[in-house]
Coordinates of C-alpha atoms in Angstrom, one line a residue:
M1 CA 49.7 35.4 -12.8
K2 CA 49.9 33.4 -9.6
L3 CA 46.9 35.2 -8.1
N4 CA 44.8 34.7 -11.3
T5 CA 45.6 31.0 -11.2
Q6 CA 44.6 30.7 -7.6
K7 CA 41.3 32.5 -8.3
S8 CA 40.6 30.1 -11.1
V9 CA 41.0 27.1 -8.8
S10 CA 38.9 28.7 -6.1
L11 CA 36.0 29.3 -8.5
K12 CA 36.1 25.8 -9.9
L13 CA 36.2 24.2 -6.5
L14 CA 33.3 26.3 -5.3
R15 CA 31.4 25.3 -8.4
L16 CA 32.0 21.7 -7.6
K17 CA 30.8 22.3 -4.0
R18 CA 27.5 23.7 -5.2
T19 CA 27.0 20.7 -7.5
S20 CA 27.5 18.3 -4.7
L21 CA 24.9 20.2 -2.6
M22 CA 22.5 20.1 -5.6
C23 CA 22.9 16.3 -5.6
I24 CA 22.0 16.1 -2.0
A25 CA 18.9 18.2 -2.6
L26 CA 18.0 16.0 -5.6
G27 CA 18.2 13.0 -3.3
F28 CA 15.5 14.5 -1.0
S29 CA 13.3 15.1 -4.0
L30 CA 13.7 11.5 -5.2
T31 CA 12.9 10.2 -1.8
I32 CA 9.5 11.9 -1.6
A33 CA 8.8 11.0 -5.3
L34 CA 9.5 7.3 -4.6
H35 CA 7.4 7.5 -1.4
T36 CA 4.4 8.8 -3.4
S37 CA 4.8 6.2 -6.1
T38 CA 3.7 3.5 -3.6
A39 CA 0.3 5.1 -3.4
Q40 CA -1.4 2.7 -5.7
A41 CA -1.0 -0.2 -3.2
E42 CA -2.5 1.6 -0.3
V43 CA -6.2 1.3 -1.0
K44 CA -7.1 -2.3 -0.1
I45 CA -10.7 -3.2 0.3
T46 CA -11.3 -6.8 1.3
L47 CA -13.9 -9.0 -0.3
P48 CA -16.3 -10.2 2.4
T49 CA -17.3 -13.9 2.4
P50 CA -21.0 -14.1 1.3
N51 CA -23.5 -15.8 3.6
W52 CA -23.6 -19.5 2.5
E53 CA -26.6 -20.3 4.7
M54 CA -28.9 -22.5 2.5
S55 CA -32.7 -22.3 2.8
F56 CA -34.9 -25.4 2.5
K57 CA -35.6 -26.1 -1.2
P58 CA -38.6 -28.4 -1.6
L59 CA -39.0 -30.7 -4.5
S60 CA -40.0 -28.9 -7.6
S61 CA -42.9 -29.9 -9.9
S62 CA -40.9 -29.9 -13.2
S63 CA -40.8 -32.9 -15.4
N64 CA -37.2 -33.8 -14.7
T65 CA -37.7 -33.8 -10.9
P66 CA -37.4 -37.1 -9.1
K67 CA -40.7 -38.6 -8.0
L68 CA -41.8 -40.1 -4.7
N69 CA -42.8 -43.8 -4.6
S70 CA -46.4 -44.2 -3.9
E71 CA -45.8 -45.8 -0.4
E72 CA -43.8 -42.6 0.5
F73 CA -46.7 -40.2 0.2
A74 CA -48.0 -40.9 3.7
L75 CA -44.5 -40.3 5.2
I76 CA -44.2 -37.0 3.4
D77 CA -47.7 -35.9 4.4
K78 CA -46.7 -36.6 8.0
V79 CA -43.4 -34.7 7.7
R80 CA -44.6 -31.7 5.7
P81 CA -46.2 -29.8 8.6
L82 CA -43.0 -30.1 10.6
L83 CA -41.0 -28.8 7.6
D84 CA -43.5 -25.9 7.2
E85 CA -42.8 -25.0 10.9
K86 CA -39.0 -25.5 10.4
Q87 CA -39.0 -28.2 13.0
Y88 CA -36.2 -30.0 11.2
Q89 CA -35.0 -32.1 14.2
K90 CA -38.5 -33.6 14.6
A91 CA -38.8 -34.1 10.9
N92 CA -35.5 -36.0 10.8
A93 CA -36.7 -38.2 13.6
E94 CA -39.9 -39.1 11.8
L95 CA -38.0 -39.8 8.6
A96 CA -35.6 -42.1 10.5
K97 CA -38.5 -43.9 12.2
L98 CA -40.5 -44.5 9.0
W99 CA -37.7 -44.8 6.4
P100 CA -38.5 -47.3 3.7
E101 CA -36.3 -50.2 2.7
Q102 CA -36.1 -48.9 -0.9
A103 CA -36.2 -45.1 -0.7
S104 CA -36.7 -43.1 -3.9
A105 CA -34.4 -40.4 -5.2
A106 CA -36.9 -37.8 -4.2
L107 CA -37.0 -39.0 -0.6
F108 CA -33.2 -39.0 -0.4
Y109 CA -33.3 -35.4 -1.6
V110 CA -35.9 -34.4 1.1
R111 CA -33.8 -36.0 3.8
A112 CA -30.7 -34.3 2.5
Q113 CA -32.4 -31.0 2.7
V114 CA -33.4 -31.6 6.3
L115 CA -29.8 -32.7 7.2
T116 CA -28.5 -29.6 5.5
Q117 CA -30.7 -27.4 7.8
L118 CA -29.3 -29.4 10.8
K119 CA -25.7 -28.7 9.5
Q120 CA -25.1 -32.5 9.3
Y121 CA -23.2 -31.8 6.0
Q122 CA -21.5 -35.2 5.5
K123 CA -24.7 -37.1 5.8
A124 CA -26.5 -34.6 3.7
E125 CA -23.9 -35.0 0.9
Q126 CA -24.3 -38.7 0.9
D127 CA -28.1 -38.4 0.5
Y128 CA -27.7 -35.8 -2.4
L129 CA -25.3 -38.2 -4.1
S130 CA -27.7 -41.1 -3.6
S131 CA -30.5 -39.0 -5.1
I132 CA -28.4 -38.2 -8.2
K133 CA -27.3 -41.9 -8.5
L134 CA -30.9 -43.1 -8.5
H135 CA -32.4 -40.3 -10.6
G136 CA -29.6 -39.0 -12.8
D137 CA -28.6 -35.3 -13.1
Y138 CA -30.7 -33.1 -10.9
V139 CA -30.2 -29.3 -10.8
L140 CA -31.4 -28.7 -7.2
A141 CA -29.2 -31.6 -5.8
S142 CA -26.1 -30.3 -7.7
Q143 CA -26.7 -26.8 -6.5
S144 CA -27.1 -28.0 -2.9
L145 CA -23.9 -30.0 -3.1
A146 CA -22.1 -26.8 -4.2
G147 CA -23.6 -25.0 -1.2
L148 CA -22.4 -27.7 1.1
A149 CA -18.9 -27.4 -0.3
L150 CA -18.9 -23.6 0.1
S151 CA -20.1 -23.9 3.7
Q152 CA -17.1 -26.1 4.4
N153 CA -14.6 -24.0 2.4
Q154 CA -14.0 -26.7 -0.1
A155 CA -13.3 -24.5 -3.1
K156 CA -12.3 -27.1 -5.7
K157 CA -15.4 -29.3 -5.0
A158 CA -17.7 -26.2 -4.9
R159 CA -16.5 -25.1 -8.3
K160 CA -17.1 -28.5 -9.8
Y161 CA -20.7 -28.7 -8.5
L162 CA -21.4 -25.0 -9.6
A163 CA -20.2 -25.8 -13.1
E164 CA -22.3 -28.9 -13.2
T165 CA -25.4 -27.0 -12.0
I166 CA -24.9 -24.2 -14.6
A167 CA -24.4 -26.9 -17.3
L168 CA -27.7 -28.4 -16.3
G169 CA -29.5 -25.1 -16.7
G170 CA -29.2 -23.5 -13.3
A171 CA -29.2 -19.7 -13.7
S172 CA -29.8 -18.1 -10.3
S173 CA -27.9 -15.0 -9.2
D174 CA -26.5 -17.1 -6.3
L175 CA -24.9 -19.6 -8.6
F176 CA -23.1 -17.0 -10.7
G177 CA -22.2 -14.9 -7.6
Q178 CA -20.7 -17.9 -5.9
L179 CA -18.7 -18.9 -9.0
G180 CA -17.4 -15.3 -9.3
Y181 CA -16.4 -15.3 -5.7
L182 CA -14.5 -18.6 -6.0
N183 CA -12.7 -17.4 -9.2
L184 CA -11.7 -14.1 -7.6
R185 CA -10.4 -15.7 -4.5
E186 CA -8.8 -18.8 -6.0
H187 CA -7.9 -17.9 -9.6
S188 CA -7.8 -14.6 -11.5
A189 CA -9.9 -11.5 -11.4
F190 CA -10.5 -11.7 -15.1
S191 CA -12.1 -15.1 -14.8
S192 CA -14.5 -13.8 -12.2
V193 CA -15.8 -10.7 -14.1
A194 CA -18.3 -12.6 -16.4
A195 CA -19.8 -14.6 -13.5
Y196 CA -20.2 -11.5 -11.3
Q197 CA -21.8 -9.6 -14.1
R198 CA -24.4 -12.3 -14.5
A199 CA -25.0 -12.3 -10.8
Y200 CA -25.3 -8.5 -10.6
A201 CA -27.6 -8.4 -13.6
L202 CA -30.0 -10.9 -11.9
A203 CA -29.8 -9.3 -8.4
P204 CA -28.4 -5.8 -8.6
E205 CA -29.4 -5.0 -5.0
N206 CA -27.1 -7.8 -3.6
K207 CA -24.2 -6.1 -1.9
H208 CA -21.9 -9.1 -2.2
W209 CA -22.3 -9.2 -6.0
Q210 CA -21.8 -5.4 -6.2
K211 CA -18.6 -5.4 -4.3
G212 CA -17.4 -8.6 -6.0
L213 CA -17.9 -7.1 -9.4
L214 CA -16.2 -3.9 -8.4
M215 CA -13.1 -5.8 -7.2
A216 CA -13.0 -8.1 -10.2
L217 CA -13.2 -5.2 -12.6
S218 CA -10.5 -3.2 -10.7
Q219 CA -8.1 -6.1 -10.3
S220 CA -8.5 -7.2 -13.9
G221 CA -7.6 -3.7 -15.1
S222 CA -11.1 -2.8 -16.3
H223 CA -10.9 0.7 -14.7
L224 CA -13.4 2.5 -16.9
Q225 CA -16.0 -0.2 -16.3
A226 CA -15.2 -0.2 -12.6
N227 CA -15.6 3.6 -12.4
A228 CA -18.9 3.5 -14.3
L229 CA -20.3 0.9 -11.9
I230 CA -19.1 3.0 -8.9
D231 CA -20.8 6.1 -10.3
E232 CA -24.0 4.1 -10.7
L233 CA -23.9 2.8 -7.1
L234 CA -23.0 6.3 -5.7
K235 CA -26.3 7.6 -7.0
D236 CA -28.1 5.5 -4.4
E237 CA -25.4 5.7 -1.7
P238 CA -23.5 9.1 -2.0
N239 CA -22.2 8.9 1.5
N240 CA -20.8 5.3 1.2
V241 CA -17.1 5.7 2.2
E242 CA -16.1 2.4 0.8
L243 CA -17.5 3.3 -2.6
W244 CA -15.4 6.5 -2.7
L245 CA -12.3 4.4 -1.7
H246 CA -13.1 2.0 -4.6
K247 CA -13.4 5.0 -6.9
A248 CA -10.0 6.3 -5.7
N249 CA -8.5 2.8 -6.2
A250 CA -9.8 2.6 -9.7
A251 CA -8.5 6.1 -10.5
V252 CA -5.0 5.4 -9.1
S253 CA -4.8 2.2 -11.1
A254 CA -5.7 4.2 -14.2
K255 CA -3.1 6.8 -13.3
Q256 CA -5.8 9.5 -13.0
S257 CA -4.3 11.2 -10.0
Q258 CA -6.7 14.2 -9.9
R259 CA -9.8 11.9 -9.9
A260 CA -8.2 9.8 -7.2
L261 CA -7.5 12.9 -5.1
T262 CA -11.2 14.0 -5.4
A263 CA -12.4 10.6 -4.4
M264 CA -10.0 10.4 -1.4
E265 CA -11.0 13.9 -0.3
M266 CA -14.7 12.8 -0.3
A267 CA -13.9 9.7 1.7
Y268 CA -11.9 11.8 4.2
R269 CA -14.7 14.3 4.6
L270 CA -17.1 11.3 5.2
G271 CA -15.0 10.1 8.1
E272 CA -12.3 7.8 6.6
K273 CA -9.5 7.6 9.2
Q274 CA -7.4 4.5 8.2
K275 CA -3.7 5.4 8.4
Q276 CA -2.8 4.0 4.9
N277 CA -5.6 6.0 3.3
I278 CA -4.8 9.2 5.1
Q279 CA -1.3 8.8 3.9
L280 CA -2.5 8.2 0.3
L281 CA -4.6 11.4 0.5
A282 CA -1.6 13.4 1.7
Q283 CA 0.7 12.0 -1.0
L284 CA -1.9 12.7 -3.7
N285 CA -2.0 16.3 -2.5
V286 CA 1.8 16.5 -2.7
Q287 CA 1.7 15.2 -6.2
A288 CA -1.0 17.8 -7.1
G289 CA 1.1 20.6 -5.6
N290 CA -1.3 21.2 -2.7
I291 CA 1.6 21.2 -0.2
A292 CA -0.1 23.1 2.6
R293 CA -3.2 20.8 2.4
A294 CA -1.0 17.7 2.6
V295 CA 0.8 19.1 5.6
N296 CA -2.5 20.0 7.3
I297 CA -3.8 16.4 6.7
V298 CA -0.6 14.9 8.2
K299 CA -0.5 17.1 11.2
T300 CA -4.1 16.1 12.2
S301 CA -3.2 12.4 12.0
P302 CA -1.4 11.2 15.2
S303 CA -0.7 7.8 13.6
L304 CA 1.2 9.4 10.7
L305 CA 3.0 11.9 12.9
Q306 CA 4.4 8.9 14.9
D307 CA 5.5 7.1 11.8
Y308 CA 8.9 8.7 11.1
S309 CA 9.5 6.4 8.0
Y310 CA 6.8 8.6 6.4
I311 CA 7.5 12.0 8.2
G312 CA 11.3 12.0 7.7
P313 CA 11.2 12.0 3.8
M314 CA 8.5 14.6 3.9
L315 CA 10.5 16.9 6.1
D316 CA 13.5 16.4 3.7
W317 CA 11.4 17.2 0.7
L318 CA 9.9 20.4 2.2
A319 CA 13.3 21.7 3.2
S320 CA 14.8 20.9 -0.2
Q321 CA 12.0 22.7 -2.0
S322 CA 12.2 25.7 0.4
H323 CA 8.7 25.2 1.8
W324 CA 9.8 26.8 5.0
N325 CA 6.4 27.7 6.4
D326 CA 5.1 24.2 5.8
L327 CA 8.3 22.7 7.3
T328 CA 7.7 24.8 10.4
T329 CA 4.2 23.6 10.7
L330 CA 5.1 19.9 10.4
I331 CA 8.1 20.2 12.7
T332 CA 5.9 21.9 15.3
S333 CA 3.2 19.2 14.9
T334 CA 5.8 16.4 15.4
K335 CA 7.2 17.8 18.7
S336 CA 4.5 16.1 20.8
Q337 CA 5.2 12.8 19.0
S338 CA 9.0 13.0 19.1
K339 CA 9.0 10.9 22.3
H340 CA 8.0 8.0 20.1
F341 CA 11.1 8.4 17.8
D342 CA 14.2 6.3 18.0
S343 CA 17.7 7.8 18.1
Q344 CA 18.1 7.8 14.3
A345 CA 14.8 9.5 13.8
L346 CA 15.6 12.1 16.5
S347 CA 18.9 12.8 14.9
H348 CA 17.3 13.3 11.5
W349 CA 14.5 15.4 13.0
N350 CA 17.0 17.7 14.8
H351 CA 18.9 18.0 11.5
Q352 CA 15.7 19.3 9.8
R353 CA 15.2 21.7 12.7
A354 CA 18.7 22.9 12.1
R355 CA 18.0 23.5 8.4
L356 CA 15.0 25.6 9.4
A357 CA 17.1 27.6 11.8
A358 CA 19.6 28.3 9.0
N359 CA 16.9 29.6 6.8
K360 CA 15.9 32.0 9.6
G361 CA 19.5 33.2 10.0
Q362 CA 19.8 31.6 13.5
S363 CA 23.4 30.3 13.1
K364 CA 23.9 29.7 16.8
R365 CA 20.7 27.8 17.0
Q366 CA 21.6 25.8 13.9
V367 CA 24.9 24.7 15.4
Q368 CA 23.2 23.6 18.6
L369 CA 20.6 21.5 16.7
L370 CA 23.3 19.9 14.5
Q371 CA 25.2 19.0 17.7
Q372 CA 22.0 17.5 19.1
A373 CA 21.5 15.5 15.9
L374 CA 25.0 14.1 16.1
K375 CA 24.5 13.3 19.8
H376 CA 21.6 11.1 18.9
N377 CA 23.4 9.6 15.9
P378 CA 27.1 10.3 15.5
A379 CA 26.9 8.6 12.0
N380 CA 24.5 11.2 10.6
G381 CA 26.7 12.1 7.6
S382 CA 24.4 14.9 6.3
A383 CA 24.5 16.7 9.7
I384 CA 28.3 16.3 9.8
L385 CA 28.6 17.9 6.4
D386 CA 26.4 20.8 7.3
L387 CA 28.3 21.4 10.5
A388 CA 31.6 21.3 8.5
D389 CA 30.2 23.9 6.2
I390 CA 29.6 26.2 9.1
R391 CA 33.2 25.7 10.4
I392 CA 34.6 26.4 6.9
A393 CA 32.6 29.7 6.8
Q394 CA 34.0 30.6 10.2
G395 CA 37.5 29.9 9.0
Q396 CA 37.9 27.0 11.4
F397 CA 39.5 24.8 8.8
N398 CA 41.1 22.2 11.2
R399 CA 37.8 21.6 13.0
A400 CA 36.0 21.3 9.6
D401 CA 38.6 18.8 8.3
I402 CA 38.1 16.6 11.4
L403 CA 34.4 16.5 10.8
L404 CA 34.9 15.8 7.1
S405 CA 37.2 12.9 7.8
R406 CA 34.4 11.4 9.8
A407 CA 31.9 11.9 6.9
A408 CA 34.4 10.4 4.4
A409 CA 34.3 7.1 6.4
M410 CA 30.6 6.8 5.4
K411 CA 30.1 5.4 1.9
E412 CA 27.0 7.5 1.2
N413 CA 28.8 10.8 2.1
R414 CA 32.3 9.9 0.9
E415 CA 32.3 11.9 -2.4
A416 CA 30.8 15.0 -0.9
A417 CA 33.2 14.8 2.1
W418 CA 36.3 14.5 -0.2
M419 CA 35.1 17.4 -2.3
K420 CA 34.9 19.6 0.8
R421 CA 38.2 18.3 2.1
A422 CA 39.7 19.3 -1.2
Q423 CA 38.3 22.8 -0.8
V424 CA 39.6 23.1 2.8
A425 CA 43.0 21.9 1.7
Y426 CA 43.1 24.4 -1.1
L427 CA 42.1 27.3 1.2
Q428 CA 45.0 26.1 3.5
K429 CA 47.3 26.0 0.4
R430 CA 47.8 22.3 0.9
Y431 CA 47.6 21.8 -2.8
K432 CA 49.0 18.2 -2.9
S433 CA 46.4 17.1 -0.3
A434 CA 43.6 18.8 -2.4
Q435 CA 44.8 17.0 -5.5
E436 CA 44.8 13.6 -3.6
F437 CA 41.2 14.1 -2.5
L438 CA 40.1 14.8 -6.1
Q439 CA 42.0 11.7 -7.2
N440 CA 40.1 9.7 -4.6
I441 CA 36.8 11.0 -6.1
L442 CA 37.9 10.1 -9.6
K443 CA 38.8 6.6 -8.5
L444 CA 35.4 6.3 -6.9
D445 CA 33.6 7.6 -10.0
P446 CA 35.8 7.5 -13.2
S447 CA 33.0 9.4 -15.0
R448 CA 33.9 12.6 -13.1
R449 CA 36.1 13.9 -15.9
D450 CA 35.1 17.4 -14.8
L451 CA 37.7 17.1 -12.0
I452 CA 40.6 16.8 -14.5
S453 CA 41.0 20.5 -15.1
N454 CA 41.0 21.3 -11.4
M455 CA 43.7 18.6 -10.8
D456 CA 45.8 20.0 -13.6
I457 CA 45.6 23.5 -12.0
L458 CA 46.5 22.1 -8.6
Q459 CA 49.5 20.3 -10.2
R460 CA 50.8 23.6 -11.6
L461 CA 50.4 25.2 -8.1
I462 CA 52.3 22.3 -6.6
R463 CA 55.2 22.8 -9.1
Q464 CA 55.2 26.6 -8.5
K465 CA 55.3 26.0 -4.7
N466 CA 58.2 23.5 -5.0
T467 CA 60.3 25.9 -7.1
R468 CA 60.2 28.7 -4.7

C-alpha cells in the first residue's frame, strides 16, 4: 500500500514537471509571435518634399486679368526682353528706376514675379497683396502667394491661399498636389486623398503626386485602391524597389501576409537591404512556415546578426519548435558576431547552444555551455533550471536543490523552481518540505487547484512517516 501511494505521488509530480516545461516552451512561442506582430510598422517610406521652385508667370490675357496703365506700356516694353532672357536682377533695377507714382495692379504683379525669381519673398508678398487690393481677387496672384508660403514652410498660410485659388477657379495639378501634400503632412491622410487624386488625374507622370497618393491611400486604410495604383505603376517600373515596398506595406495593413511576403521577396531580389525591411521579410517567412528561408535571410544580414534583441527570440523559438538544423545554422552564423553581444546576450546565446548540445546527446558539452551561460549572467534562471534538471537526473539532489533555491529567488522562475524543489524533496523523502513548496506555489497562484491532490497525498505520507 505504501509503495503504491509513493508511486502515485511520483507520477503526479512528474506530470506537473512536464507541464511547467510546456509553459516555458509556450513562452518562447509567444515571444516570436509577438515579435512578428510588429511587422506592420516596419515599412516606412517617407514623403519627399516637392520642388516649390516657381517659374515666371506673365500676365494672362483673360478678361479678369488686371491691366496696365497706358503710361506703363513703355516700361514693360523695356523690361520684357530682360524677362525673356531671365535677367531678373536687371529687370528689377529698371523697374525701380522707372517705377510710376501710381502703379497699376498689373505692374505690382509683374514686379512681384520678378522679386519671386530673386527669392525676395517678403517684398514679393507685399506686391502680390497690393495687386489684389487694387484689382480684387486674382487667381495668379493667389496661387503665387501660396507658392511663397510653401517655399517658406508656412503651412497654414499656404493652405489659405491654395483654398482661395481653387475657389477662384484654379485647377492645375500643382494646386491640388500642393494641397494634398499639406493635408497629408499637417492633418489626416483621408483629407489628402481627394486632392492627390485630382493632381494625379491631371499629371499622372508626376512622381510626387504618385507617391503622395500612394501614401494617402495607404495611411487612410484604402488598401485595395492603394494596391490597384501600385499595380498600375509597376507596369511601367517593374524594377522599382520602393513600389514593391509600398505594395508590401499595403498588404501588411490589409492583413494579406502572403501578398506582403511576395512583394518583400521582390524588393529583396531587387537589392533592398534596409535592416528593418530585411527583418520584416524574415518574419513574414516565419509566419508562412518558411523557416529555412527565414534563417537564410537572417544569416546573410550582418546588421540583424548583431541585433540580439531580434536574434535571441528567434533562437528560442527554433529550439522550442525543435528546428534543430535551422538552430544550428543560426548559431553558427552568429559566432562571428558574438563579440558584439553584451553579457546577458552571451549568456542567453550559450544557453541556446546548450539546448542544441542536449538534442545531440552531448551531455558533457551541455553542462559546459550552461556553466558558461551562468558565468556571463548568474541570474539566467532558465539556464539554472536546465542545469538543475541535469543534476536531478544524475541523482545529485543537494547540488540540484542549491541551484533551484537560486532560481526561486527570481520572480519569473519562482513557480518552476518550487515545483522542481518539491520533486527533489519527494525523491529525498522530505515530504513536509515537498508539501511546503507546493503550498508556496498555491499562494502564488490560487488557481492551481491541481496541486491539492498532490498535497493531500504528501500529507498522508507525512502522517505515515510520523507514526513509524
